C-alpha positions as CSV (number, residue, x, y, z in Angstrom):
1,L,39.6,-1.2,-5.7
2,Y,36.3,-1.4,-7.6
3,K,33.5,1.1,-7.9
4,D,30.0,0.4,-9.1
5,V,29.0,2.5,-12.1
6,G,25.7,2.8,-14.0
7,V,22.3,3.4,-12.6
8,Q,21.9,3.0,-8.9
9,L,18.8,3.6,-6.7
10,Q,18.6,3.9,-2.9
11,V,15.2,3.9,-1.2
12,T,14.6,4.2,2.5
13,P,10.9,3.7,3.2
14,R,9.0,4.6,6.4
15,I,5.3,4.0,7.2
16,S,3.5,6.8,8.9
17,P,0.6,6.3,11.5
18,D,-2.0,7.3,8.9
19,G,-0.9,4.5,6.5
20,R,1.1,6.6,4.1
21,V,4.6,5.5,2.9
22,L,7.3,8.2,3.3
23,M,10.4,7.4,1.0
24,R,13.8,8.9,0.9
25,V,14.9,8.4,-2.7
26,I,18.5,8.8,-4.0
27,P,18.9,8.0,-7.7
28,E,22.4,8.1,-9.2
29,V,23.8,7.8,-12.7
30,S,27.6,7.3,-13.2
31,S,29.9,6.5,-16.0
32,V,33.6,6.2,-16.6
33,A,35.2,9.4,-18.1
34,P,37.2,8.9,-21.3
35,T,40.2,10.7,-19.9
36,S,42.4,9.8,-16.9
37,I,43.8,12.0,-14.2
38,N,47.6,12.2,-13.7
39,L,48.4,12.0,-10.0
40,G,52.1,12.4,-10.5
41,N,55.0,9.9,-10.4
42,G,53.5,8.1,-13.4
43,T,50.3,7.3,-11.6
44,L,47.0,7.6,-13.5
45,A,43.6,7.6,-11.9
46,T,40.3,6.9,-13.5
47,A,37.7,9.7,-13.6
48,F,34.0,9.2,-13.1
49,N,31.0,11.3,-14.2
50,V,28.5,11.1,-11.4
51,Q,25.0,12.6,-11.2
52,N,22.8,12.1,-8.2
53,V,19.8,13.7,-6.5
54,T,18.2,13.3,-3.1
55,T,14.5,13.8,-2.6
56,T,11.6,12.7,-0.3
57,V,8.2,11.6,-1.5
58,S,5.0,10.5,0.2
59,A,2.5,8.1,-1.4
60,Q,-0.4,5.9,-0.4
61,D,-0.3,2.1,-0.4
62,G,-0.4,1.1,-4.1
63,E,0.0,4.6,-5.4
64,T,2.6,5.2,-8.2
65,V,5.2,8.0,-8.0
66,A,7.4,9.1,-11.0
67,L,10.7,10.9,-10.6
68,G,12.8,12.5,-13.5
69,G,15.3,15.2,-14.3
70,L,18.6,13.3,-14.6
71,I,19.5,14.1,-18.2
72,Q,22.8,13.1,-19.9
73,R,24.1,14.4,-23.2
74,R,26.8,12.5,-25.1
75,D,28.7,13.7,-28.2
76,Q,31.1,11.1,-29.6
77,K,33.3,11.5,-32.7
78,D,35.1,8.6,-34.4
79,E,37.6,8.7,-37.3
80,N,38.7,5.8,-39.5
81,K,41.5,6.4,-42.0
82,I,44.3,4.7,-44.0
83,P,47.7,5.5,-42.4
84,W,49.7,8.2,-44.2
85,F,47.1,8.7,-46.9
86,G,44.5,9.9,-44.6
87,D,46.8,12.7,-43.4
88,L,47.5,14.1,-46.8
89,P,46.3,17.6,-47.5
90,F,43.4,18.1,-49.9
91,V,43.2,14.4,-51.0
92,G,43.3,12.9,-47.5
93,A,39.5,13.2,-47.1
94,A,39.2,10.5,-49.7
95,F,41.1,8.0,-47.5
96,R,39.4,8.7,-44.1
97,Y,35.9,8.3,-42.7
98,R,34.5,10.3,-39.7
99,T,31.3,9.7,-37.7
100,Q,29.7,11.8,-35.0
101,T,27.1,10.5,-32.6
102,K,24.9,12.7,-30.3
103,A,22.7,11.2,-27.7
104,K,20.4,12.6,-25.0
105,T,19.1,10.3,-22.2
106,E,16.9,11.0,-19.2
107,L,16.5,8.7,-16.2
108,L,12.8,8.1,-15.2
109,V,12.2,6.4,-11.8
110,I,8.7,4.9,-11.2
111,L,8.0,3.7,-7.6
112,T,4.9,1.9,-6.4
113,P,5.0,1.1,-2.6
114,H,3.0,-1.7,-1.1
115,I,2.5,-2.3,2.6
116,V,2.8,-6.0,3.5
117,R,1.0,-6.8,6.7
118,S,0.8,-10.6,6.3
119,R,2.1,-13.5,4.3
120,A,-1.1,-13.3,2.1
121,D,-0.3,-9.7,1.2
122,A,3.3,-10.7,0.3
123,D,2.0,-13.5,-2.0
124,R,-0.5,-11.2,-3.6
125,V,2.2,-8.5,-4.4
126,L,4.5,-11.2,-5.7
127,A,1.7,-12.6,-8.0
128,E,1.0,-9.1,-9.4
129,E,4.6,-8.5,-10.2
130,S,5.1,-12.0,-11.7
131,R,2.4,-11.2,-14.4
132,R,4.6,-8.4,-15.7
133,M,7.8,-10.5,-15.8
134,D,6.4,-13.9,-17.0
135,Y,9.0,-14.0,-19.7
136,I,11.9,-14.8,-17.3
137,L,10.1,-17.4,-15.1
138,E,12.1,-20.2,-16.6
139,D,15.4,-18.6,-15.5
140,V,14.1,-17.9,-12.0
141,V,12.9,-21.5,-11.5
142,R,16.1,-22.9,-13.0
143,T,18.2,-20.8,-10.6
144,H,16.1,-20.9,-7.3
145,G,14.0,-24.0,-7.8
146,L,10.3,-24.4,-7.1
147,S,10.4,-23.5,-3.3
148,G,8.1,-20.6,-2.6
149,M,7.2,-20.1,-6.3
150,E,3.5,-20.7,-5.9
151,P,2.4,-17.0,-6.3
152,V,4.7,-16.8,-9.3
153,L,3.7,-20.0,-11.2
154,H,0.0,-19.6,-10.3
155,P,-0.7,-15.8,-10.0
156,N,-4.5,-16.1,-10.7
157,A,-4.9,-18.0,-7.4
158,F,-3.5,-15.0,-5.5
159,A,-5.4,-12.3,-7.4
160,P,-6.9,-9.5,-5.2
161,L,-10.6,-9.5,-4.5
162,P,-12.7,-6.8,-6.0
163,G,-13.6,-3.8,-3.7
164,K,-12.0,-4.0,-0.3
165,G,-8.9,-6.1,0.2
166,G,-7.3,-5.1,-3.1
167,V,-4.5,-2.7,-3.7
168,D,-6.1,0.0,-1.5
169,G,-5.2,-2.0,1.6
170,N,-8.7,-2.4,3.1
171,M,-10.0,-5.7,4.5
172,T,-12.7,-7.8,2.8
173,S,-15.9,-8.6,4.6
174,P,-16.6,-12.4,4.5
175,L,-19.5,-13.6,2.3
176,M,-22.5,-15.2,4.0
177,Q,-23.0,-18.9,3.4
178,P,-26.3,-20.1,2.1
179,P,-28.6,-21.5,4.9
180,M,-28.3,-25.2,5.6
181,P,-31.4,-27.4,5.3
182,V,-33.2,-27.9,8.7
183,E,-33.3,-31.6,9.6
184,R,-36.9,-32.8,10.5
185,L,-37.6,-34.5,13.8
186,L,-37.2,-38.3,14.0
187,G,-40.4,-40.2,13.7
188,T,-42.2,-37.3,11.9
189,P,-43.3,-38.1,8.4
190,P,-42.3,-35.5,5.8
191,L,-44.9,-33.0,4.8
192,P,-45.8,-32.7,1.2
193,Y,-44.9,-29.4,-0.4
194,G,-47.7,-27.0,-1.2
195,P,-49.7,-24.1,0.2
196,E,-52.9,-26.2,0.8
197,T,-51.4,-28.5,3.5
198,L,-51.2,-27.4,7.1
199,P,-50.0,-29.4,10.1
200,P,-52.7,-30.9,12.4
201,P,-53.5,-29.0,15.6
202,R,-51.9,-30.3,18.7
203,V,-54.2,-31.5,21.6
204,A,-53.1,-31.3,25.2
205,P,-52.6,-34.8,26.7
206,P,-55.1,-35.9,29.5
207,G,-53.9,-35.4,33.0
208,G,-51.8,-32.5,32.2
209,A,-51.7,-29.1,33.8
210,Q,-55.1,-27.8,34.9
211,G,-56.3,-24.6,33.3
212,P,-58.9,-23.1,31.1
213,V,-59.5,-25.2,28.0
214,V,-59.0,-23.1,24.9
215,P,-60.7,-24.6,21.8
216,V,-58.4,-25.0,18.9
217,P,-59.9,-23.9,15.6
218,D,-59.8,-26.2,12.7
219,A,-57.2,-25.7,10.1
220,V,-58.4,-23.5,7.3
221,R,-57.0,-24.2,3.9
222,P,-56.3,-21.1,1.8
223,A,-58.3,-21.0,-1.3
224,S,-56.2,-21.1,-4.4
225,A,-57.0,-18.5,-7.0
226,P,-58.1,-20.0,-10.3
227,A,-55.7,-19.7,-13.1
228,P,-56.6,-17.2,-15.8
229,P,-58.1,-19.0,-18.9
230,S,-55.7,-19.2,-21.8
231,P,-57.0,-17.8,-25.1
232,I,-58.0,-20.5,-27.5
233,V,-57.0,-19.8,-31.1
234,A,-58.3,-21.9,-33.8
235,E,-55.8,-23.4,-36.3
236,D,-57.3,-21.5,-39.2
237,T,-57.5,-18.2,-37.4
238,V,-54.9,-15.6,-38.3
239,V,-54.1,-13.1,-35.6
240,L,-53.3,-9.7,-37.2
241,P,-51.1,-7.2,-35.4
242,E,-52.7,-4.0,-34.1
243,P,-52.4,-1.1,-36.5
244,K,-50.0,1.6,-35.3
245,K,-51.4,4.7,-34.0
246,E,-51.0,7.7,-36.2
247,P,-48.9,10.5,-34.6
248,E,-50.8,13.5,-33.3
249,R,-48.9,15.9,-35.5
250,W,-50.2,14.4,-38.7
251,R,-53.9,14.5,-37.6
252,L,-53.9,18.3,-37.7
253,F,-53.2,18.4,-41.4
254,R,-55.7,15.7,-42.4
255,R,-58.9,16.9,-43.9
256,Q,-62.1,16.2,-41.9
């Protein structure tokens, strides 16, 4: 019969309708006791030191929760001595060596729940966790191969987008594509680019629909504003900077 000892953690998550993650957490710390229990008839049983706690926490998607309070204290004494000589009174201390070790440990559990709604969310979470454990990627690839390891080997390709669609769980609005160039009609010569060119007015073909004839005004070309003349500076002319204005507070003390 075998029993698992050490640090164990049991988590039962549930997702509420408002998007929160409700988790039932049971951390446990166990170790083998140094003494055994006599069950009688020469049967000895192993004793265990077990500490556990049961709690319920609620967190948002991507929110971190920390749990603590499982504290262990250990006081260990060891003695090394030379047989017979270490047991002698008065002089036995010169033939033995004693050590005492005191330790205090506390278990701290940090949980960060993520709601996975699609395969893309699963790849994104895997890519985020792989950045923290990149030192063991060779062992993972050697054990499990390259199948399904794209988010781990290339985590930057699955990085969350800024704003919505990141860890907060919201969706990202698609970006608008730039407008495509409009194709000109076949048989129509391309118009030169410029503000002074306007297309010619269209004239109704003869024999068309009868109606009042509306004269079409001639195209008026917009007058282009003349460019401002650029200052002409001679080669031998030296342009001096304008003197700085004297502050108003110094003018009060200047003699008139």
